[in-house]
Tab-separated table of C-alpha atoms in Angstrom:
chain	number	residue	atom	x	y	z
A	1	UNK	CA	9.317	98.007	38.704
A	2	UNK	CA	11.650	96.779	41.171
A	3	UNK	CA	15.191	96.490	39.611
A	4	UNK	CA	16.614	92.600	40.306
A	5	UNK	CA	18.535	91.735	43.358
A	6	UNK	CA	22.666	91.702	43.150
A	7	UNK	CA	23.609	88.009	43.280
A	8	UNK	CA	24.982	87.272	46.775
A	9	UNK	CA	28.582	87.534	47.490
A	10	UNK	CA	31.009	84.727	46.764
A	11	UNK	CA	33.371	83.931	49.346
A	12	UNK	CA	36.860	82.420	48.973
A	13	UNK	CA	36.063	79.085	50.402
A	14	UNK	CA	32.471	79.012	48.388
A	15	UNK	CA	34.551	79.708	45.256
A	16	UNK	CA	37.218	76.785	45.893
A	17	UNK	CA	34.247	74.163	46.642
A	18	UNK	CA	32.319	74.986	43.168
A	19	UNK	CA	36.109	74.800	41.483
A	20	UNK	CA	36.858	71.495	43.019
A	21	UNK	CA	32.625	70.594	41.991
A	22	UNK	CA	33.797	71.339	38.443
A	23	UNK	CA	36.828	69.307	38.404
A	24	UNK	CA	35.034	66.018	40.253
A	25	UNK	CA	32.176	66.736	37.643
A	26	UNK	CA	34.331	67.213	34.331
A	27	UNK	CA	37.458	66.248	34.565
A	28	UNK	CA	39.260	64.175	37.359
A	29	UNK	CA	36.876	62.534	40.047
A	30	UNK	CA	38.350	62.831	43.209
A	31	UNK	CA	36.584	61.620	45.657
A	32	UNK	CA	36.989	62.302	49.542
A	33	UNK	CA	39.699	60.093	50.777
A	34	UNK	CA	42.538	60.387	53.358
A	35	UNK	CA	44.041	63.199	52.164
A	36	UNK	CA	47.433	62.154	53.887
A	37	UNK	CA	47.730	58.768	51.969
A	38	UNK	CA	47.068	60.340	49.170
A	39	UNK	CA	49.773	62.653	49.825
A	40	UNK	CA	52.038	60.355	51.215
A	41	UNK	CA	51.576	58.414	47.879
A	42	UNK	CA	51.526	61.808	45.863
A	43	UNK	CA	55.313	62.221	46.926
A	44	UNK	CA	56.232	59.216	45.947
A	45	UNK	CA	55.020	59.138	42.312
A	46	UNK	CA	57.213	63.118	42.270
A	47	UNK	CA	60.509	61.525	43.247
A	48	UNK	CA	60.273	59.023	40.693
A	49	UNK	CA	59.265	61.237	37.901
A	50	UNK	CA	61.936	64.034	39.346
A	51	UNK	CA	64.309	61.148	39.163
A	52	UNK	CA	63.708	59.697	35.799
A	53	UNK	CA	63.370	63.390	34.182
A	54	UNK	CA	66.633	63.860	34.820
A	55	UNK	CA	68.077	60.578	33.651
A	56	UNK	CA	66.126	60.841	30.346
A	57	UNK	CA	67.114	64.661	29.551
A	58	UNK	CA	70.391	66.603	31.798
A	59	UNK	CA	68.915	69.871	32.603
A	60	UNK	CA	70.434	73.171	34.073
A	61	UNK	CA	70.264	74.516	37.223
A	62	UNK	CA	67.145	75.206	39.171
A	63	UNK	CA	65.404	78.177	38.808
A	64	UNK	CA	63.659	78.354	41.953
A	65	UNK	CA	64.022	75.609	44.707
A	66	UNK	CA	67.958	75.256	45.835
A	67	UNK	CA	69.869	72.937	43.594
A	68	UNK	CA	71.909	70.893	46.300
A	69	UNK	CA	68.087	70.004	47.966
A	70	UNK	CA	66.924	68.446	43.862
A	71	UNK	CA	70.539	66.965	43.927
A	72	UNK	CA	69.842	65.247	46.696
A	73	UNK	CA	66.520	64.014	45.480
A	74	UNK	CA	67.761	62.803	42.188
A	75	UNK	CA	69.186	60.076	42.985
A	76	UNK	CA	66.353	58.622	44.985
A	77	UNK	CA	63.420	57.611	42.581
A	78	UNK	CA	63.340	54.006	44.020
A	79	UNK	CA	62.836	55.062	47.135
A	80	UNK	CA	60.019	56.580	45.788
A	81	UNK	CA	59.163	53.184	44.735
A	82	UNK	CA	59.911	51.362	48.225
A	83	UNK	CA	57.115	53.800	49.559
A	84	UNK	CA	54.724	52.769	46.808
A	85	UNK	CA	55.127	49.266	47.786
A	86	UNK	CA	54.112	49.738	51.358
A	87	UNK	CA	51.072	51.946	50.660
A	88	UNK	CA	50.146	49.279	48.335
A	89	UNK	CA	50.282	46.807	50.936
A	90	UNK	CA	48.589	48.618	53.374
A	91	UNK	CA	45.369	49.575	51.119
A	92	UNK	CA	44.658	46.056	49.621
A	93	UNK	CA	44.677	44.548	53.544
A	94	UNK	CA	42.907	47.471	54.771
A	95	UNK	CA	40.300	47.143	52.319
A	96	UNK	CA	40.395	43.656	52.979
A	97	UNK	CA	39.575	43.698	56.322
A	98	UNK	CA	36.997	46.447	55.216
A	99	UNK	CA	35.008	44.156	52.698
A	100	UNK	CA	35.053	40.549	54.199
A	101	UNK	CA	35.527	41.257	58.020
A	102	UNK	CA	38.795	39.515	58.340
A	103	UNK	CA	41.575	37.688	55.723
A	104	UNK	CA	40.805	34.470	56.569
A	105	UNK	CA	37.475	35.047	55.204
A	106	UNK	CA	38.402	36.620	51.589
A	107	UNK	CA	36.514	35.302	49.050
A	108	UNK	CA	38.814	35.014	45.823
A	109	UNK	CA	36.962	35.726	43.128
A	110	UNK	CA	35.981	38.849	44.318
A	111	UNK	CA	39.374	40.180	45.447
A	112	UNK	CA	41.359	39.250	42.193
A	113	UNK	CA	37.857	40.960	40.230
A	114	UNK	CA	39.267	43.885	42.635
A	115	UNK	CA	42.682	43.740	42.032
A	116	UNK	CA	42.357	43.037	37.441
A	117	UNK	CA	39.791	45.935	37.636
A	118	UNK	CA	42.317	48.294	38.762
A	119	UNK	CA	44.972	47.025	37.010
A	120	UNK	CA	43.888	45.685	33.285
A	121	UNK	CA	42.724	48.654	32.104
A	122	UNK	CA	45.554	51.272	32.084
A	123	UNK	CA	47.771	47.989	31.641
A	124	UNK	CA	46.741	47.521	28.552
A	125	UNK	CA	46.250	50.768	26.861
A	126	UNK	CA	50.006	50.903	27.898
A	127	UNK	CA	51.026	47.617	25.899
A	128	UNK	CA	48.831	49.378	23.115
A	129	UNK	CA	50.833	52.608	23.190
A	130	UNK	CA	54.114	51.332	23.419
A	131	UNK	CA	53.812	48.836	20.588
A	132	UNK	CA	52.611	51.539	18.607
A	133	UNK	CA	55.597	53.697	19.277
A	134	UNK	CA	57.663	50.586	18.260
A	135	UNK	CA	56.285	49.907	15.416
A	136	UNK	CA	57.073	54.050	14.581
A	137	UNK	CA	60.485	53.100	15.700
A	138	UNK	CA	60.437	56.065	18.133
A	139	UNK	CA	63.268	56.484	20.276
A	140	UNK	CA	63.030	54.755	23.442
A	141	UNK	CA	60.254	52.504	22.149
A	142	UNK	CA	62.028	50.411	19.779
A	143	UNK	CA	62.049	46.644	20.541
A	144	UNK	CA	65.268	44.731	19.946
A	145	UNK	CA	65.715	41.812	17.979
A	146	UNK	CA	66.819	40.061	21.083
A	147	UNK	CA	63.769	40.220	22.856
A	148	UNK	CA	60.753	38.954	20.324
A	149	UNK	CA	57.118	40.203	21.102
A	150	UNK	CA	55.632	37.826	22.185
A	151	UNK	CA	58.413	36.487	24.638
A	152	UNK	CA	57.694	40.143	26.043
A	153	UNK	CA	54.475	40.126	26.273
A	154	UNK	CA	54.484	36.786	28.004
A	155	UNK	CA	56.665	38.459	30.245
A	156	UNK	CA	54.682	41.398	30.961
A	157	UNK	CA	51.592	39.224	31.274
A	158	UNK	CA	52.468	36.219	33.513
A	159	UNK	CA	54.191	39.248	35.772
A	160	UNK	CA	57.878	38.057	34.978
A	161	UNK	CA	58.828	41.782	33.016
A	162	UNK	CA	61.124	42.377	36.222
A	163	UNK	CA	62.967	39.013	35.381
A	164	UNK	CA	63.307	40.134	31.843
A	165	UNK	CA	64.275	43.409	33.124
A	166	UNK	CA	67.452	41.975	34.815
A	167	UNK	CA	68.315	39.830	32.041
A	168	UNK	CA	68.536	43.618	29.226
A	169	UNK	CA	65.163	44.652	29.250
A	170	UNK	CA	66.188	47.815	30.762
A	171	UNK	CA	66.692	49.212	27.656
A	172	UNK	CA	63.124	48.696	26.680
A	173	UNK	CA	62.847	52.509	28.628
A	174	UNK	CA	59.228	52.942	27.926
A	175	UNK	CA	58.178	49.566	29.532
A	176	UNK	CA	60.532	49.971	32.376
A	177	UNK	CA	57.750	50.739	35.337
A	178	UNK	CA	56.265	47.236	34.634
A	179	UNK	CA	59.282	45.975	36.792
A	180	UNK	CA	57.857	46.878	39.845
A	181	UNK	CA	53.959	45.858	38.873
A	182	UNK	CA	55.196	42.310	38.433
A	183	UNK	CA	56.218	41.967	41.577
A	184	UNK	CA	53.742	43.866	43.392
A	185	UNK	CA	51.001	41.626	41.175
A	186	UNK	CA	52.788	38.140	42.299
A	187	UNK	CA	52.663	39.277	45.666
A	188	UNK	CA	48.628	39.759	45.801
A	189	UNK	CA	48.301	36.518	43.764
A	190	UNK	CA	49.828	35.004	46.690
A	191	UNK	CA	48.179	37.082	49.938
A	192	UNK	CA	44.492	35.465	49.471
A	193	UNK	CA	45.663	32.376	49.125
A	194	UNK	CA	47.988	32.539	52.090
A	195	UNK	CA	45.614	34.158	54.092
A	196	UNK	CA	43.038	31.797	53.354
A	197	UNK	CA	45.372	28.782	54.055
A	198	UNK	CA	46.815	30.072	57.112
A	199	UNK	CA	43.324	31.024	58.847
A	200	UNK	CA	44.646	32.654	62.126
A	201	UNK	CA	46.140	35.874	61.642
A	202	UNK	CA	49.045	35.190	64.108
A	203	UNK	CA	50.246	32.957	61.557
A	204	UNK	CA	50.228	35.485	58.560
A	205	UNK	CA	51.792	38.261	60.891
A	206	UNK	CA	54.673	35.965	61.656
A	207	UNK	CA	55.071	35.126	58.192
A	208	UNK	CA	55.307	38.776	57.044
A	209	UNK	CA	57.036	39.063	59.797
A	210	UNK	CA	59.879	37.487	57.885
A	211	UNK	CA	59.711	38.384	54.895
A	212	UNK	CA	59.981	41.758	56.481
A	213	UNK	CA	63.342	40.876	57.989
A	214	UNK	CA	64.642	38.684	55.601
A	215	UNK	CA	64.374	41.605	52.691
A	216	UNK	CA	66.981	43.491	53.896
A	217	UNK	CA	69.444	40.468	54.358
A	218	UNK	CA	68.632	39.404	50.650
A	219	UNK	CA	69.219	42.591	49.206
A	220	UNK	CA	72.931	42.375	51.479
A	221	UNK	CA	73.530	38.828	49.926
A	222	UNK	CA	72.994	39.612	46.368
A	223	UNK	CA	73.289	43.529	45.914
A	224	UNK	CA	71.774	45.793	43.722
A	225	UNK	CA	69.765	43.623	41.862
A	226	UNK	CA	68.010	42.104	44.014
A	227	UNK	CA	65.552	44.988	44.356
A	228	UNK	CA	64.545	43.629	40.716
A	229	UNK	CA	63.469	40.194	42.410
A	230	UNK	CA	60.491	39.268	44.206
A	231	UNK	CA	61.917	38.471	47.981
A	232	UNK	CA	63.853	42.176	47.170
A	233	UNK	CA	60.680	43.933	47.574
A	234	UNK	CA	57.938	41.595	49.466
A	235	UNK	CA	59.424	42.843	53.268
A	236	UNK	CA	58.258	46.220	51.948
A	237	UNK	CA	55.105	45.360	50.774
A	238	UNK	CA	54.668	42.652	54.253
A	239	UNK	CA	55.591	46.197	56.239
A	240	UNK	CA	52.203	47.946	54.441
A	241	UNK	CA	50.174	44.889	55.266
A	242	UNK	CA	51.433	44.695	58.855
A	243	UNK	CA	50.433	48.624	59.503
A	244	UNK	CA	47.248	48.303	58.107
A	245	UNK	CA	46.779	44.950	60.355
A	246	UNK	CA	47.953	46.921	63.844
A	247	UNK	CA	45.905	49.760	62.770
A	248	UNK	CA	43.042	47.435	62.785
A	249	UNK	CA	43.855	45.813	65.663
A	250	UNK	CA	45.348	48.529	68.045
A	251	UNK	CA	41.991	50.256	67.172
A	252	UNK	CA	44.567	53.460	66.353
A	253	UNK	CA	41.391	55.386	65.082
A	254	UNK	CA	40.385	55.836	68.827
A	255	UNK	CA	43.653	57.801	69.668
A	256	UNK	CA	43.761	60.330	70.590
A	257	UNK	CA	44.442	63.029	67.444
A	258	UNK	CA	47.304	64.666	69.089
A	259	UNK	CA	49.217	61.645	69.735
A	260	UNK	CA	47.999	60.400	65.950
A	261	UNK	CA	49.870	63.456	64.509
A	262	UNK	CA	52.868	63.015	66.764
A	263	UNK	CA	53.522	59.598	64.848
A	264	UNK	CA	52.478	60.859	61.104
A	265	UNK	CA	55.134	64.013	61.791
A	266	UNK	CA	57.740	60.740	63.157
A	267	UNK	CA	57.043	59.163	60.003
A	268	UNK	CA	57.716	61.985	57.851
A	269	UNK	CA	61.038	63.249	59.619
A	270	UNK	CA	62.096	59.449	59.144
A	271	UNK	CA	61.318	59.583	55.459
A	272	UNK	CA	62.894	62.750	54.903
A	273	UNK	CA	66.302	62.124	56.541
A	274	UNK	CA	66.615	58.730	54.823
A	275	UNK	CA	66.062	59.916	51.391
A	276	UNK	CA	67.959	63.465	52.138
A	277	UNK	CA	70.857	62.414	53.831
A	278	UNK	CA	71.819	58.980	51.885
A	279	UNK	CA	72.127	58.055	48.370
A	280	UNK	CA	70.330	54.499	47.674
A	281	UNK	CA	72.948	53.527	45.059
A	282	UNK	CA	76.234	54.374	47.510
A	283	UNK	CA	78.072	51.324	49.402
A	284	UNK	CA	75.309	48.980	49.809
A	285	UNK	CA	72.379	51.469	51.224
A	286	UNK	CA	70.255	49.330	48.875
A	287	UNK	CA	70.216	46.908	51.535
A	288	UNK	CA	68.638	48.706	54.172
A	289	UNK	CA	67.579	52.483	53.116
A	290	UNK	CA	64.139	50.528	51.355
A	291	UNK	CA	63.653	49.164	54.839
A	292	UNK	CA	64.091	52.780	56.851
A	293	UNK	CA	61.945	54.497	54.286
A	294	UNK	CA	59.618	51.566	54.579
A	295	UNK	CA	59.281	51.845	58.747
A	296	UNK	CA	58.908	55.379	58.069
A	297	UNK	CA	56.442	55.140	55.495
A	298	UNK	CA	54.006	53.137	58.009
A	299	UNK	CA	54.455	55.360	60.915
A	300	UNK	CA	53.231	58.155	58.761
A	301	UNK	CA	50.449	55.769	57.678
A	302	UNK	CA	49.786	54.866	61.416
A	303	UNK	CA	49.233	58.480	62.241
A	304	UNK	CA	47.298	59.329	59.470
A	305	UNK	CA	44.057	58.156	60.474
A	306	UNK	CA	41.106	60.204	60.531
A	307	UNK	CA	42.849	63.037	58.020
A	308	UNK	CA	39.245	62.704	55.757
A	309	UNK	CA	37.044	64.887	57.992
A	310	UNK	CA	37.639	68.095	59.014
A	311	UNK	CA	37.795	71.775	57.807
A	312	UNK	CA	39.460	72.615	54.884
A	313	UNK	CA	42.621	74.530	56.377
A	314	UNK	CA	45.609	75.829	55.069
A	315	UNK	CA	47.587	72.219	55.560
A	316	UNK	CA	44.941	70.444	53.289
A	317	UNK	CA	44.645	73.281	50.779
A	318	UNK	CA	48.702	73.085	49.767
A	319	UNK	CA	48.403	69.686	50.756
A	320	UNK	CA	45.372	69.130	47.989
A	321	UNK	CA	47.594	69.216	44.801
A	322	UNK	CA	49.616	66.931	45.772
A	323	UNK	CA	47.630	64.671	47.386
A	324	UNK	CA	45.643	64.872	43.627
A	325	UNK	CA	48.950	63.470	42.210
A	326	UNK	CA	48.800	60.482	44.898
A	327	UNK	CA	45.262	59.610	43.590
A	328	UNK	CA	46.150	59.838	39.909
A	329	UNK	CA	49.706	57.850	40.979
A	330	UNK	CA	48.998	54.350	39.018
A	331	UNK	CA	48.159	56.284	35.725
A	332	UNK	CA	51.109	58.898	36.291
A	333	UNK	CA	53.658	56.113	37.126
A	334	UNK	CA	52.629	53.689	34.144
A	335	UNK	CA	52.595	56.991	31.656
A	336	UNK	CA	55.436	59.027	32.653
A	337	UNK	CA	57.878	57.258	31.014
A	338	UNK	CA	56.473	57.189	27.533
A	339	UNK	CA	55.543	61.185	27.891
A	340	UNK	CA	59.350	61.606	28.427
A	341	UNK	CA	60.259	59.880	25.405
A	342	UNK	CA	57.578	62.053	22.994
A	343	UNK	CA	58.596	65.442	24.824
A	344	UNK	CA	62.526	64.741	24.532
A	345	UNK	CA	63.609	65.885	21.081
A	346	UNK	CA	60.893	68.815	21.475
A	347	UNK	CA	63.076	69.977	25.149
A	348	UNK	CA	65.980	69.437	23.446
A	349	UNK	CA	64.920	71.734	20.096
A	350	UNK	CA	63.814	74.438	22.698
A	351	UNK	CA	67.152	74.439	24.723
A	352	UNK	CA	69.004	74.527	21.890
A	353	UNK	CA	66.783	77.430	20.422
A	354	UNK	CA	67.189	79.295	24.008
A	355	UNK	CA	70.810	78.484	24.211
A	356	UNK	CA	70.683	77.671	27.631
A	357	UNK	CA	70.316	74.371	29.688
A	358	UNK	CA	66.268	74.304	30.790
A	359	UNK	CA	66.208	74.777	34.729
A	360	UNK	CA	65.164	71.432	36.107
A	361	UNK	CA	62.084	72.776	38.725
A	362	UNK	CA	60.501	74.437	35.798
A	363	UNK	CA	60.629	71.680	33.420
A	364	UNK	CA	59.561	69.646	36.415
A	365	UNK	CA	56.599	71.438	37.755
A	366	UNK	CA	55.218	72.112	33.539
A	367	UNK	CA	55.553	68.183	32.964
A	368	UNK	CA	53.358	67.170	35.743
A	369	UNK	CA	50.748	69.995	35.255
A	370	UNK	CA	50.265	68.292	31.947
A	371	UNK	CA	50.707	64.897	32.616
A	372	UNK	CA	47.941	65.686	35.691
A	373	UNK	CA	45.847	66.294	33.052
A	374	UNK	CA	45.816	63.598	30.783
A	375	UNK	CA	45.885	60.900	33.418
A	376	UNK	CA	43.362	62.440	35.094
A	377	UNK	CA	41.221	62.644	31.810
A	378	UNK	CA	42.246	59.101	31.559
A	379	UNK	CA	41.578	58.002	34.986
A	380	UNK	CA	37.776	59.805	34.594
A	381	UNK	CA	37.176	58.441	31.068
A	382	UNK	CA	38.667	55.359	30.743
A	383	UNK	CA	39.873	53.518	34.101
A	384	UNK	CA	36.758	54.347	36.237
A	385	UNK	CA	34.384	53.319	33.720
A	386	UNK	CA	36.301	50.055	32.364
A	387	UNK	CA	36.842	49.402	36.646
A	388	UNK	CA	33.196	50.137	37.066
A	389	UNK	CA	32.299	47.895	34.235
A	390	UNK	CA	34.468	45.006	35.446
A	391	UNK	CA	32.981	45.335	38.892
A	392	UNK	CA	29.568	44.868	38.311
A	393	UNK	CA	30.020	42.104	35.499
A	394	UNK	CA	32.732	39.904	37.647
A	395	UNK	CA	31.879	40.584	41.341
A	396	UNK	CA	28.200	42.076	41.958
A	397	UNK	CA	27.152	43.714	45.223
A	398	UNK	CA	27.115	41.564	48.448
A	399	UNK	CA	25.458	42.344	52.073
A	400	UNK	CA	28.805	43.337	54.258
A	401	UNK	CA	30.006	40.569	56.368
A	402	UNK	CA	28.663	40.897	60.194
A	403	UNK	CA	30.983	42.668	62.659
């Protein structure tokens, strides 16, 4: 009787496929997407955590990665933010131009079904959870008699929270990344429209053109604040619409790769100096540091074209995790917050057991394992079905438009 055959061999890169087949499969779908977005957006969503971990909770000296390089990132969570903004605005024109041809042709009904069916869902269960927590009066989630309910939930709702924000609701901690949603969601309540009014696409490139000069100046005029308001924040968003409009036109996805890589690596050196070298808080950088990490945001963006396809090499594999982050980034951003406030009397029972400050990186790196996991079991379970769901009911299938 012959004696059974030895399974084959499994090789490295066999064994990484069937462990990223298991993850898509049971725990966070992640589809194939340009990785370098993704990562670009996955850096993002770490210096705003990084930044607000250490706000919520002083910890102790790094353990691993040199201190004066995390002090220098500290500081710098809304430029974290600034690059958010501009990867927003390219995706929702590039997908635009992807679904109805051009964005004098969007039809509205489908594009705000788009835009709710991303948003609603994990907006929601966030209201849910941090009303709960108030009502528990857990630190951080309490609601003050000053601001009543429902005047905040009419804020958060009509996508005025940032308003609120400036006027004490910065105190409402776990709430506090709902500034930046309102203005990002008054923004795309606008764009169809404007699009659709304008026709000719000279006309809405000049207009972002100045909004994306005029930010700058009205961050100058009325300081710190104004990054809070509306015209604070639209030249970054007009900058991600006006990348994803020359990469359209310019045809950049015929370059040739060398001289694609040569801008992404410009990009990145830009967005490393800025947020390296300068403090966005420090004699009025909040004017203009938004608008350098902004320009090199969309260089980066430019040259990132065609980063889907390909081998899986060394780049992509330390690139992956990351770039994992980037495509969990709405869930991460909306939840982080609220995780900080559950896990900060539990850090500070197990520094004071240890007797030590907790080293930053460490703290770091174990907080956004776990806070991978749950948004990514949130993202699988609960915002791709509810977006799914919304999708098909609000805005069925259409034939794409003709080239």
């Amino acid at each position: 009787m012959d004696s059974p055959s030895a399974p084959p061999p499994v090789s490295a890169a066999s064994g990484e496929r069937r462990i990223r087949r298991s993850l898509r499969e049971h725990f966070i779908r992640y589809p194939e997407r340009n990785l370098a977005v993704d990562f670009l957006r996955g850096i993002s969503i770490l210096l705003v955590v990084f930044s607000h971990l250490n706000a919520l909770r002083p910890l102790g000296e790094s353990a691993f990665v040199p201190t004066g390089f995390l002090d220098r990132v500290r500081p710098n969570g809304a430029l974290g933010v600034s690059i958010f903004f501009v990867i927003s605005g390219y995706l929702i024109t590039q997908n635009s131009l992807q679904r109805f041809g051009r964005l004098g042709a969007i039809r509205l009904r489908d594009f705000y079904t788009y835009r709710a069916s991303r948003i609603l869902p994990a907006l929601l269960l966030l209201v849910a959870i941090n009303l709960i927590g108030a009502a528990f009066v857990l630190w951080g989630f309490a609601i003050p008699h000053t601001i009543p309910i429902p005047k905040l939930l009419g804020y958060v709702f009509t996508f005025r929270f940032n308003l609120l924000y400036l006027e004490g609701a910065a105190l409402l901690t776990a709430w506090a990344p709902l500034w930046s949603l309102a203005i990002e969601e008054v923004f795309y309540l606008s764009f169809p429209l404007v699009a659709l009014l304008l026709r000719r696409t000279w006309l809405l490139v000049s207009l972002l053109v100045g909004l994306a000069i005029y930010g700058p100046i009205y961050r100058h005029q009325l300081g710190w604040g104004a990054f809070y308001l509306y015209l604070g924040c639209f030249d970054l968003l007009s900058v991600g619409c006006l990348t994803a409009l020359a990469s359209h036109h310019l045809k950049l996805a015929e370059w040739p790769v060398l001289r694609l890589r040569v801008l992404q690596a410009l990009g990145a050196t830009v967005l490393a100096g800025a947020c390296l070298c300068w403090d966005v808080h420090d004699n009025g950088n909040w004017a203009w540091l938004p608008t350098v990490m902004a320009l090199g945001a969309s260089l980066f963006l430019l040259g990132s074209l065609g980063t889907t396809a390909g081998p899986a090499t060394l780049a992509k594999r330390l690139a992956w995790p990351v770039g994992l982050a980037g495509f969990l980034s709405y869930e991460l951003y909306l939840f982080h917050l609220p995780a900080l406030l559950v896990l900060k009397d539990p850090l500070h029972r197990l520094s004071d057991a240890w007797h030590l400050p907790l080293p930053r990186d460490v703290v770091f790196l174990l907080f956004m394992v776990a806070l991978m996991i749950l948004t990514g079991l949130l993202h699988t379970w609960f915002s791709e079905p509810c977006l799914r769901f919304m999708r098909r009911r609000l805005a069925p299938a259409r034939p794409a438009p003709a080239p």
